[in-house]
Short mmCIF file of C-alpha atoms and ligand atoms in Angstrom, two decimals:
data_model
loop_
_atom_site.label_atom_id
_atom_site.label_comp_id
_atom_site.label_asym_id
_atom_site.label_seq_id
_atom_site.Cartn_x
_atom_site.Cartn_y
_atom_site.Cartn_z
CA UNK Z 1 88.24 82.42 44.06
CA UNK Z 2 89.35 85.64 45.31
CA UNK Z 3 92.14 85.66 47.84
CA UNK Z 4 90.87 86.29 51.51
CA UNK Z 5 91.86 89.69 52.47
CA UNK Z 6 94.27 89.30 55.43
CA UNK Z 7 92.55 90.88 58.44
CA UNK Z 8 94.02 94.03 59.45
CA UNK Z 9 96.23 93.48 63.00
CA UNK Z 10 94.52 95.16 66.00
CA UNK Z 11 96.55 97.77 67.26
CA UNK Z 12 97.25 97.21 71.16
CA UNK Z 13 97.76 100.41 73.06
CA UNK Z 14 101.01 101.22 74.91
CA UNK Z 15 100.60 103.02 77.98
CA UNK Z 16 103.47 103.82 79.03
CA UNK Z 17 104.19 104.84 82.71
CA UNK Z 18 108.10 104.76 82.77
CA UNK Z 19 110.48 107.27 83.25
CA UNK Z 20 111.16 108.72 80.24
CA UNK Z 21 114.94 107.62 80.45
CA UNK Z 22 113.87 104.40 80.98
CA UNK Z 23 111.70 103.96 78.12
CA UNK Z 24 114.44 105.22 76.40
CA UNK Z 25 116.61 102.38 77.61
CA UNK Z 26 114.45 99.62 76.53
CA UNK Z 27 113.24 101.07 72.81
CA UNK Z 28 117.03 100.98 72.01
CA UNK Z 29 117.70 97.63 73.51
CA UNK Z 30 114.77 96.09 71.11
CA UNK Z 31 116.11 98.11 68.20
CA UNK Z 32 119.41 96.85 68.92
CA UNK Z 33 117.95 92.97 69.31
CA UNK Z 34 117.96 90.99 66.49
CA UNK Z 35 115.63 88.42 65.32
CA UNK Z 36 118.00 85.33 65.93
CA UNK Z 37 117.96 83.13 63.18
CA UNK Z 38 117.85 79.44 64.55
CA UNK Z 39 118.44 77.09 62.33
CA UNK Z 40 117.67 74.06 64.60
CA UNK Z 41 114.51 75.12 64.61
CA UNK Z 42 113.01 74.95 61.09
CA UNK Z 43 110.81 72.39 60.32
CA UNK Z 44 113.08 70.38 58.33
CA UNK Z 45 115.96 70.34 60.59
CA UNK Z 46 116.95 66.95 62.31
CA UNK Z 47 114.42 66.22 65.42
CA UNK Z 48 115.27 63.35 67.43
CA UNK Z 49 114.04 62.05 70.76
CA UNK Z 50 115.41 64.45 73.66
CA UNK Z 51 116.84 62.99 77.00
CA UNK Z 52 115.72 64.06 80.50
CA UNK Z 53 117.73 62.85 83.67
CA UNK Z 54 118.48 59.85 82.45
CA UNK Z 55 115.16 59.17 80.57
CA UNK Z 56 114.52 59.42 77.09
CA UNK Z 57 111.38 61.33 75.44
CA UNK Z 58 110.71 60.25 71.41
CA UNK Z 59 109.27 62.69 69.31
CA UNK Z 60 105.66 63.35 69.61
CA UNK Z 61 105.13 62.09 73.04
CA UNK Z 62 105.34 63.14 76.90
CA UNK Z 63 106.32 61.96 80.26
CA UNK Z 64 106.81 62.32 83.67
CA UNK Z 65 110.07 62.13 85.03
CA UNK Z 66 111.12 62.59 88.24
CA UNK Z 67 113.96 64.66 89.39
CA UNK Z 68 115.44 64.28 92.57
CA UNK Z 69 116.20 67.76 93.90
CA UNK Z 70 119.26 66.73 96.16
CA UNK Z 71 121.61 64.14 94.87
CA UNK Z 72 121.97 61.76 97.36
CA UNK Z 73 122.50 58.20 98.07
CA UNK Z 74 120.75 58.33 101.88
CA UNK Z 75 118.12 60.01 103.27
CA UNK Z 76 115.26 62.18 101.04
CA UNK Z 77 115.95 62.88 97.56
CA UNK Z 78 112.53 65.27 97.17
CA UNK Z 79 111.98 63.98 93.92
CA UNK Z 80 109.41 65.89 92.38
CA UNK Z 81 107.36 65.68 88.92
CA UNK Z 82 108.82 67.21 85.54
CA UNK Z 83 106.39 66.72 82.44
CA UNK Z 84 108.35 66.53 79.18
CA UNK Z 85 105.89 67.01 76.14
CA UNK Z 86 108.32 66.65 73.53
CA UNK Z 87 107.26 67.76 70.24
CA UNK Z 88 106.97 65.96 66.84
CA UNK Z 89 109.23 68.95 65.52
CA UNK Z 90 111.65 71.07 65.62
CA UNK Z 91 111.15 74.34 68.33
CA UNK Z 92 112.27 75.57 71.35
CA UNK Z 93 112.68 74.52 74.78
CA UNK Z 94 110.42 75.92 77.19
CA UNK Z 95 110.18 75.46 80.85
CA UNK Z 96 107.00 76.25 82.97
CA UNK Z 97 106.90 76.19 86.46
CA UNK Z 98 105.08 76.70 89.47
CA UNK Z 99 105.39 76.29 93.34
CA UNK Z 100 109.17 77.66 94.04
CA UNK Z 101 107.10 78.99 96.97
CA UNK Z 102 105.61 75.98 98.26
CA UNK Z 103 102.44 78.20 99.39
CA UNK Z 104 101.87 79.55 96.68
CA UNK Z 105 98.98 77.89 94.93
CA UNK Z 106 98.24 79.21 91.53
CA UNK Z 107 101.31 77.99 89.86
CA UNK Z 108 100.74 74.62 90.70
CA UNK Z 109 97.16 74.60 89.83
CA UNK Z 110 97.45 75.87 86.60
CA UNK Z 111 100.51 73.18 85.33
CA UNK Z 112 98.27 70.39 86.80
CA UNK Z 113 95.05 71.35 84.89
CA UNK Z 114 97.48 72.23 81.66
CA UNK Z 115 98.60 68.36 82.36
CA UNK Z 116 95.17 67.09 82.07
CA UNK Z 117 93.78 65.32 79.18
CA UNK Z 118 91.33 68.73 78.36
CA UNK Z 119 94.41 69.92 77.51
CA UNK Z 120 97.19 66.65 76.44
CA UNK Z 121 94.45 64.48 74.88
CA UNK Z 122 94.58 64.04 70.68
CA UNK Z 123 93.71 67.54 69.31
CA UNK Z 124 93.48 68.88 72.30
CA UNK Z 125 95.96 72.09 72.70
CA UNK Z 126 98.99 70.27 73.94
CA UNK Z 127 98.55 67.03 72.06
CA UNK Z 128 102.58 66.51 71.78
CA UNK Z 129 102.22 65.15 68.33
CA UNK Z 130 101.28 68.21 67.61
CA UNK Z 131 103.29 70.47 69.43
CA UNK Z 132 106.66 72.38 67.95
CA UNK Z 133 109.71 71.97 70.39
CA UNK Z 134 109.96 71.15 74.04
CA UNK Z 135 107.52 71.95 76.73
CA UNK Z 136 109.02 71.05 80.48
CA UNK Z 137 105.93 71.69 82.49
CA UNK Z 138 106.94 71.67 86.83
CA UNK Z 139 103.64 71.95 88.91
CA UNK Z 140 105.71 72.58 92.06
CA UNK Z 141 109.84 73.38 92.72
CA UNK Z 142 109.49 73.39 96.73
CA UNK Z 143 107.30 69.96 97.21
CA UNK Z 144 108.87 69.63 100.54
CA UNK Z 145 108.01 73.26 101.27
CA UNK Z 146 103.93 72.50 100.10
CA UNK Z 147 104.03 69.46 102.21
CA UNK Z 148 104.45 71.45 105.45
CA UNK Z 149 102.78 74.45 104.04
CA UNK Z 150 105.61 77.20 103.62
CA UNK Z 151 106.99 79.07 101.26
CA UNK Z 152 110.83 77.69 101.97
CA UNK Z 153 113.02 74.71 101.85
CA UNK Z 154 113.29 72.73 105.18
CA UNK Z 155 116.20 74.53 106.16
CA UNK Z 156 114.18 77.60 106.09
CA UNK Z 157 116.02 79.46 103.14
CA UNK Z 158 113.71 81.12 100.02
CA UNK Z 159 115.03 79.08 97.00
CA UNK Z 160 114.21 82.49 94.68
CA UNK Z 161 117.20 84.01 96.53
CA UNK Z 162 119.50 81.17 95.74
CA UNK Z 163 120.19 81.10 91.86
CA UNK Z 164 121.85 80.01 90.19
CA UNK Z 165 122.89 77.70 93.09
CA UNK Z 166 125.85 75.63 94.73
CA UNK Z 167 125.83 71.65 94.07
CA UNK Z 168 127.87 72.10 97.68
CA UNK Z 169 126.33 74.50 99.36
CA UNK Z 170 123.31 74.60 101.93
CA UNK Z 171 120.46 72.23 100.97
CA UNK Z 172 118.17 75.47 99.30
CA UNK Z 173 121.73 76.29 96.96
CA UNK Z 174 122.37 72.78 96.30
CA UNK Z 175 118.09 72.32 95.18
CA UNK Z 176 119.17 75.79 92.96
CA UNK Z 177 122.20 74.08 91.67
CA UNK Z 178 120.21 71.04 90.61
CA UNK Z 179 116.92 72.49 88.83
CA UNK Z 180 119.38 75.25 87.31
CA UNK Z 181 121.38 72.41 85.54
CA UNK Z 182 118.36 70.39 84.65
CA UNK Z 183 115.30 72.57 84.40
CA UNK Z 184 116.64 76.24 83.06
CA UNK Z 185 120.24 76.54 82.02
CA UNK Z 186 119.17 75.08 78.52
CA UNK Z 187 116.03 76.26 78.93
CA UNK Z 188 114.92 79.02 75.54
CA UNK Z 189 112.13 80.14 77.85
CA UNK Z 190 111.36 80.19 81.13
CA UNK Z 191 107.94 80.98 83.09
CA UNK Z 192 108.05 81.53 86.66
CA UNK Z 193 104.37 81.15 88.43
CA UNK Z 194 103.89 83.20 91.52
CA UNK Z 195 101.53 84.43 93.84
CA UNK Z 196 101.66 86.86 96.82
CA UNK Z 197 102.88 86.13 99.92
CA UNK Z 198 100.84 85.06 102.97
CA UNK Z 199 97.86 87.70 104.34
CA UNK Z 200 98.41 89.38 100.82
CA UNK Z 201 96.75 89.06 97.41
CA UNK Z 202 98.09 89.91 94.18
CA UNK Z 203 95.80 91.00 90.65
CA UNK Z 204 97.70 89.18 87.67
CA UNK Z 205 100.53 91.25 86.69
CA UNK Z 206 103.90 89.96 84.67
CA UNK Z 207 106.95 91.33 86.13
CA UNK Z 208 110.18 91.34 83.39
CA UNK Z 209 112.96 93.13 83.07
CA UNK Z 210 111.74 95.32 80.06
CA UNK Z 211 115.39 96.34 78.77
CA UNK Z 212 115.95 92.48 78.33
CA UNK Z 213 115.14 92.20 74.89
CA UNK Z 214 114.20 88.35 75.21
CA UNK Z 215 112.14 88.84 78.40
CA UNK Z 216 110.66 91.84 77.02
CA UNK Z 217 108.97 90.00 74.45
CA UNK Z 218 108.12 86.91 76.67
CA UNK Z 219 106.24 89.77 78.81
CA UNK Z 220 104.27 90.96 75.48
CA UNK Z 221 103.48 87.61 74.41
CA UNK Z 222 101.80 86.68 78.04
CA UNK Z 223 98.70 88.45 76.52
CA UNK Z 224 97.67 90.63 79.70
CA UNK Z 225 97.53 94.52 80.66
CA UNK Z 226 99.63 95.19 83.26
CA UNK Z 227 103.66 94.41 83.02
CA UNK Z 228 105.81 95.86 85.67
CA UNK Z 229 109.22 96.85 84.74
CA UNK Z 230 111.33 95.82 87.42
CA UNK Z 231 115.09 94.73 88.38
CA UNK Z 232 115.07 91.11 89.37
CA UNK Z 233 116.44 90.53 93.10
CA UNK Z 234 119.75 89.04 93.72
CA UNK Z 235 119.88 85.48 93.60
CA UNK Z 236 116.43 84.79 92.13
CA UNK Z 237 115.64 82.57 88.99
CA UNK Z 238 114.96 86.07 87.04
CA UNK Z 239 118.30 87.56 87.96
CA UNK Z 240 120.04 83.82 87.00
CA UNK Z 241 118.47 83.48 84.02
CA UNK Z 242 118.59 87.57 82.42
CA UNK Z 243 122.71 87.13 82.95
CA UNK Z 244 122.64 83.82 80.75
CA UNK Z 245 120.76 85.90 78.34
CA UNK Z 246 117.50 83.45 78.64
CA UNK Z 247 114.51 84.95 78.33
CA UNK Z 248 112.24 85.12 81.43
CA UNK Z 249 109.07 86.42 83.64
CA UNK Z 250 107.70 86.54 86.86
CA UNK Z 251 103.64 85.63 86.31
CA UNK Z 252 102.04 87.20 89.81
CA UNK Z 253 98.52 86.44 90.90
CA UNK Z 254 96.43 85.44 93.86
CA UNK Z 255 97.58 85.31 96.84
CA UNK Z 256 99.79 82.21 99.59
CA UNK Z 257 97.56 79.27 100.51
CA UNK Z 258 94.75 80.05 98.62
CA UNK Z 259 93.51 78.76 95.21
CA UNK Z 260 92.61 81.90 93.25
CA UNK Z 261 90.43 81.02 90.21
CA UNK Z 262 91.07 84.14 88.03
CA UNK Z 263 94.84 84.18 88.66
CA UNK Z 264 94.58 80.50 87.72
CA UNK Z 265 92.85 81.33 84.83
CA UNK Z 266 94.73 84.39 83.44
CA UNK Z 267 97.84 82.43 83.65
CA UNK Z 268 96.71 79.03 81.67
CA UNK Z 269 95.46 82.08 79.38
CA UNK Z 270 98.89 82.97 79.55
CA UNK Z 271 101.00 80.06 79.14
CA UNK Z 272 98.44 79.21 75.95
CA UNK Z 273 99.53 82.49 74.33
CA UNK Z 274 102.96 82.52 74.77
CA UNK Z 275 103.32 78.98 73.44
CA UNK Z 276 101.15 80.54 70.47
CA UNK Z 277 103.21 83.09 70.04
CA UNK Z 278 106.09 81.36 69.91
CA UNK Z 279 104.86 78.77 67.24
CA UNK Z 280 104.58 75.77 69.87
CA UNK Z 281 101.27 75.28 69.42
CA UNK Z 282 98.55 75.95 66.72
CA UNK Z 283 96.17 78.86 66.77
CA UNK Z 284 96.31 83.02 67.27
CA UNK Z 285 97.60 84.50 70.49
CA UNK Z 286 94.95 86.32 72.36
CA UNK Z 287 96.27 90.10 72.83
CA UNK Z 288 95.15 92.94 75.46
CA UNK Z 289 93.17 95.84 74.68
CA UNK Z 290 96.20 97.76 75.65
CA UNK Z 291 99.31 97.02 77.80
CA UNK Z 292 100.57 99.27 80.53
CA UNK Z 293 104.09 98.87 81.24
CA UNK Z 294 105.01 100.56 84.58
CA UNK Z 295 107.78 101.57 86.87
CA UNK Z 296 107.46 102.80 90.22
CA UNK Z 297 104.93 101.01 92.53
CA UNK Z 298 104.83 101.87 95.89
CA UNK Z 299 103.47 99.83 99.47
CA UNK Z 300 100.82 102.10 101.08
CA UNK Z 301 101.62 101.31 104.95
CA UNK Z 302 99.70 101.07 108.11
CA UNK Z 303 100.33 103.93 110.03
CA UNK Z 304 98.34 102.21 113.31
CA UNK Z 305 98.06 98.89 114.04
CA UNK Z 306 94.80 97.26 114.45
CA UNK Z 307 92.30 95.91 112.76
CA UNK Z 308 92.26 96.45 109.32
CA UNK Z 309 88.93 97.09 107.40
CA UNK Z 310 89.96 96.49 103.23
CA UNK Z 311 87.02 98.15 101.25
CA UNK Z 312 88.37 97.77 98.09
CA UNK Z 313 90.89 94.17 96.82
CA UNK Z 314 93.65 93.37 94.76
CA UNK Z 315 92.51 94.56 90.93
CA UNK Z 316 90.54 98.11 92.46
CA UNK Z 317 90.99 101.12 90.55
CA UNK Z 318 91.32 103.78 92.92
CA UNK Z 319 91.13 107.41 92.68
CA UNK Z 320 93.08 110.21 94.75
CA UNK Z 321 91.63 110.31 98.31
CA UNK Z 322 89.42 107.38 97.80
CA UNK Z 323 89.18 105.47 101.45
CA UNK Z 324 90.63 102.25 100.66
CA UNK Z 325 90.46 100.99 104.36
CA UNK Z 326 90.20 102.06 107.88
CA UNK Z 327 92.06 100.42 111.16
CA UNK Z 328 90.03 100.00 114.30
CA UNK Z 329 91.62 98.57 117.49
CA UNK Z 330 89.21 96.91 119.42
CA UNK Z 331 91.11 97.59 122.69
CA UNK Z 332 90.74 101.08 121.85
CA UNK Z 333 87.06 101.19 121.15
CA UNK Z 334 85.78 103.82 119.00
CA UNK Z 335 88.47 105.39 117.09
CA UNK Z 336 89.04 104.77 113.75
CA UNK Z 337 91.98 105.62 111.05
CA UNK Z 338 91.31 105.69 107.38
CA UNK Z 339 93.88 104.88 104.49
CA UNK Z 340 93.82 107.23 101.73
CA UNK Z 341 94.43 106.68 98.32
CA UNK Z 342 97.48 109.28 97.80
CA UNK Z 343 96.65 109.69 94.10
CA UNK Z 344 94.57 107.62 90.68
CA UNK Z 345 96.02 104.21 90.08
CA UNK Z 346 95.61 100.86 90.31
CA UNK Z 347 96.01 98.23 93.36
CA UNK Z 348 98.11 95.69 92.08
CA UNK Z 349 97.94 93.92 95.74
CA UNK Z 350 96.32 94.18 98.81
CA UNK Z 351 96.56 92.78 101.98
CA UNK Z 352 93.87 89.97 102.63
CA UNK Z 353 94.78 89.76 106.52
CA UNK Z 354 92.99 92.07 108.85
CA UNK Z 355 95.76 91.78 111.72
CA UNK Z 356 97.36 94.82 111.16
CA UNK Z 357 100.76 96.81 113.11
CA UNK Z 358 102.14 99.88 112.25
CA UNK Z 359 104.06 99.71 109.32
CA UNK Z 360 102.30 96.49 107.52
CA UNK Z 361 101.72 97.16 103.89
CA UNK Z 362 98.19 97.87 103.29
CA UNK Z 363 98.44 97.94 99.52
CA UNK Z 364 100.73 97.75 96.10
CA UNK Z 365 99.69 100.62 94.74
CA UNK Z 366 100.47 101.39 90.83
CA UNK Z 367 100.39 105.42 90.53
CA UNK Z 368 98.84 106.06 87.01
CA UNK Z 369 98.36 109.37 85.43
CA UNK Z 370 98.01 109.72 82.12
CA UNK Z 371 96.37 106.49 81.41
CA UNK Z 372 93.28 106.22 84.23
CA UNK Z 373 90.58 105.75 81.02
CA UNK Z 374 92.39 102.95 79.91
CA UNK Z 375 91.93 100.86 83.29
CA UNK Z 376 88.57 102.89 84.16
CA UNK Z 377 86.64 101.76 80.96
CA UNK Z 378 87.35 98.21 81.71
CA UNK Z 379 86.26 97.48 84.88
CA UNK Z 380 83.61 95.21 86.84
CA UNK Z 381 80.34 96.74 88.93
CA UNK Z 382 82.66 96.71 91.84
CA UNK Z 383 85.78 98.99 90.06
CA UNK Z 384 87.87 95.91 89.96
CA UNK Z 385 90.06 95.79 87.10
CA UNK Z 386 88.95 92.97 84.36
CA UNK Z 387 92.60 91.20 83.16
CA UNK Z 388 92.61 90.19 79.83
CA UNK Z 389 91.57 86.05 79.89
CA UNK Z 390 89.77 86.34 83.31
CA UNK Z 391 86.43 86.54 82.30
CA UNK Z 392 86.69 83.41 79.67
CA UNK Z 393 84.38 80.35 81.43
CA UNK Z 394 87.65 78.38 83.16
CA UNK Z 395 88.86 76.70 80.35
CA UNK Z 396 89.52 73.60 82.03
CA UNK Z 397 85.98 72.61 82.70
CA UNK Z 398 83.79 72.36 79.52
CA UNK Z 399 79.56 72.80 80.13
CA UNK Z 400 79.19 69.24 79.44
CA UNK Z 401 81.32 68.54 82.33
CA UNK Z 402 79.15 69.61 84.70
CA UNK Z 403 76.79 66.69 85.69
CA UNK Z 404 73.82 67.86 87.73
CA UNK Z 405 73.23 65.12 90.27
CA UNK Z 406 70.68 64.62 93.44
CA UNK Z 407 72.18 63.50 96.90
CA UNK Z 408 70.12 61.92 99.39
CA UNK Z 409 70.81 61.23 102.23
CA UNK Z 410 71.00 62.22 106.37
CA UNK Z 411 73.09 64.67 107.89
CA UNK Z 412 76.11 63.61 110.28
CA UNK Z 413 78.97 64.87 111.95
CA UNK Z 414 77.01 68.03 112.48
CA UNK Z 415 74.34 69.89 111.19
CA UNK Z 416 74.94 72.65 108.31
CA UNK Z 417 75.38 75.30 110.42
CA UNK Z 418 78.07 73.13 112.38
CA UNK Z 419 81.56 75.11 111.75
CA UNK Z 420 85.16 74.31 111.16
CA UNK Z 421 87.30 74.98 114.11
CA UNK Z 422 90.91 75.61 113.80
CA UNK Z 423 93.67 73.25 114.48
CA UNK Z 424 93.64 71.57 117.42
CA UNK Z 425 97.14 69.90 118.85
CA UNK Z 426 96.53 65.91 119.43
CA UNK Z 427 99.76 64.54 121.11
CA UNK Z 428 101.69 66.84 119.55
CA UNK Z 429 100.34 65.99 115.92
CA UNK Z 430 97.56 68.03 114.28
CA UNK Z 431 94.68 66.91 113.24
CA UNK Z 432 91.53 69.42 111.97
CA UNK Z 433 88.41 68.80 114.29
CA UNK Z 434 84.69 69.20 113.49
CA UNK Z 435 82.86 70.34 116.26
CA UNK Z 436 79.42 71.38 116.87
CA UNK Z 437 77.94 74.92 117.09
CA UNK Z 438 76.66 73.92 120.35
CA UNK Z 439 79.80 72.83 121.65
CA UNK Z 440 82.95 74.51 123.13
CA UNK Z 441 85.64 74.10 120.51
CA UNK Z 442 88.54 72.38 122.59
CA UNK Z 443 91.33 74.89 122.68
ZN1 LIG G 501 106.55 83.45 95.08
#
């Protein structure tokens, strides 16, 4: 039998739109990187169970431990779920986590449906006697902060600006002390799950620090378009983890308290191909038409406050003097300001609440120029960008999932036009009310 002929490797496009002294910096920091040769990692090297937090893992299996965040013998703990899938041989240690901002949503989504048994079950994609190495999978870092619904620690601190932490510092250092020791200073990979902050949304982007050699190709191995090139704040896990040398990225998508299917999506899509890619898991990585790494974004601002009108979301590929969105104020009846694109790009986010002052960002705006045909020939009937592994049926529910079923029954509480109300205080506690259309909504 003739041999197969190996199918020829599909070029992916580079647009670049860095600084030429930049892209400079990073094609001699990969020509300087060598290909690390790891011994401990070939298939016939020793492979014994691994340990976490006092628990031990044998080869070929998972579990979930917890990990108390604070170390303490009164009081909360905050222990939250880790997910060891420790392989049946040798690899690396990865760690995948979600929820470091306890409102954002998409991070914790995607580790839970990753956890399920479409994905852990025999010959399924994470079956861990299957898997290479050690996958550490953390739906949510700030539990305490999801609980109440915010983005920080109880004593109101942003754990991403607290790395590599303090075992006696404030609580937030001490919780960045603790998963830094456990989760990520042994960690050969870490992915960081993200998604905008509150009244904002964010299209799937990977932000890495591109002269980062290891990071660099954690970026490229995510699978998607657009990688931002940028210089990770002080004190986040990105900053922590670049100056021990581990290689890391920032996965952004959707948007604080809600549950965004295609960021959800895109970044299962992602996780999938970077375990691929690093040989954790069988099968081909899926790879990008092209990939657009980019410098430079910049916040389009309100210049009135108001109400703002978005006509175009997160994703939209805009072109120079495009109206994006106009602010009304309806104390000021009949005036309106429009927001101009200021040249062709891309809206990498965009805000999703209409309460607008002077000042609020508006929009992330990517400035392309060279590259527009690249992001205009792949784009839906509304001129939002399509991301590489959106557009795949949600991998987590299969056709023959879907059960078709009749409900009978009578309406109560309401009819169908009935509407949520807001919160209403009840002694001090809240409680969500249903009320009816035809009644007065208490205040
Ligand atoms: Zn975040």
């Amino acid at each position: 039998m003739a041999a197969k002929k190996p199918k020829a490797k599909k070029k992916i496009r580079v647009a670049h739109e860095l600084p030429r002294k930049r892209k400079n910096a990073i094609q001699e920091a990969m020509a300087a990187h060598k290909l690390e040769d790891r011994p401990e990692w070939d298939r016939t090297a020793k492979w014994t169970s691994t340990r976490f937090y006092r628990k031990i893992i044998k080869p070929g299996t998972m579990r979930t431990v917890h990990l108390p965040l604070l170390e303490t013998d009164l009081g909360d703990s905050w222990p939250i779920p880790v997910t060891i899938l420790h392989g049946i041989r040798p690899g690396p240690v990865i760690t995948i986590l979600g929820g470091v901002h306890g409102d954002e949503l998409t991070g914790p989504s995607t580790c839970t449906h990753l956890l399920s048994n479409m994905f852990t079950d025999e010959g399924k994609p994470l079956d861990p006697s299957q898997i290479a190495g050690t996958i550490r999978i953390v739906p949510i870092v700030n539990l305490p902060g999801y609980r109440s619904k915010s983005r920080y620690f109880p004593d109101g601190r942003d754990l991403n600006r607290h790395f590599p932490g303090d075992p006696k510092g404030s609580t937030t250092k001490r919780v960045a002390a603790q998963t830094w020791k456990y989760l990520f200073h042994d960690a050969d990979a870490i992915v960081d799950l993200h998604s905008a902050g509150k009244g904002r949304s964010n299209m799937p982007q990977v932000r890495a620090y591109l002269t980062h050699a290891g990071s660099n190709i954690l970026a490229k191995a995510f699978g998607i378009e657009i990688i931002l090139d940028s210089k990770p704040p002080s004190g986040s896990l990105r900053k922590a983890a670049i100056e021990h040398d581990i290689p890391v990225i920032t996965y952004e998508g959707g948007g604080a308290n809600v549950l965004d299917h295609e960021s959800v999506k895109v970044a299962m899509h992602g996780v999938l191909n970077v375990l691929r890619s690093f040989r954790m898991i069988d099968g081909n990585p899926h790879r990008p038409r092209f990939r657009m790494l980019a410098s430079g974004s910049h916040w389009l601002r309100a210049g009135e406050g108001g109400l703002l009108d978005m006509f175009v979301s997160a994703g939209s590929v805009i072109r120079e003097g495009e109206v994006i969105a106009t602010i009304s104020d309806p104390g000021t009846p009949g005036i309106t300001v429009d927001i101009v694109a200021p040249e062709d790009g891309l809206l990498i986010g965009a805000a999703t609440n209409p309460f607008t002052a002077a000042g609020m960002p508006v929009g992330h705006f990517l400035p392309v120029s060279k590259h527009m045909k690249l992001l205009s020939d792949q784009i839906d009937s509304n001129g939002r960008f399509l991301v590489c592994g959106s557009q795949s049926n949600p991998v987590w529910r299969e056709e023959h999932d879907v059960d078709e079923v009749a409900v009978e029954g009578n309406w109560s509480g309401g009819s169908v036009d009935s509407e949520w109300t807001i919160t209403k205080e009840i002694n001090g506690s809240q409680s969500d009310v249903f009320s009816h259309d035809e009644e007065e909504a208490e205040a």
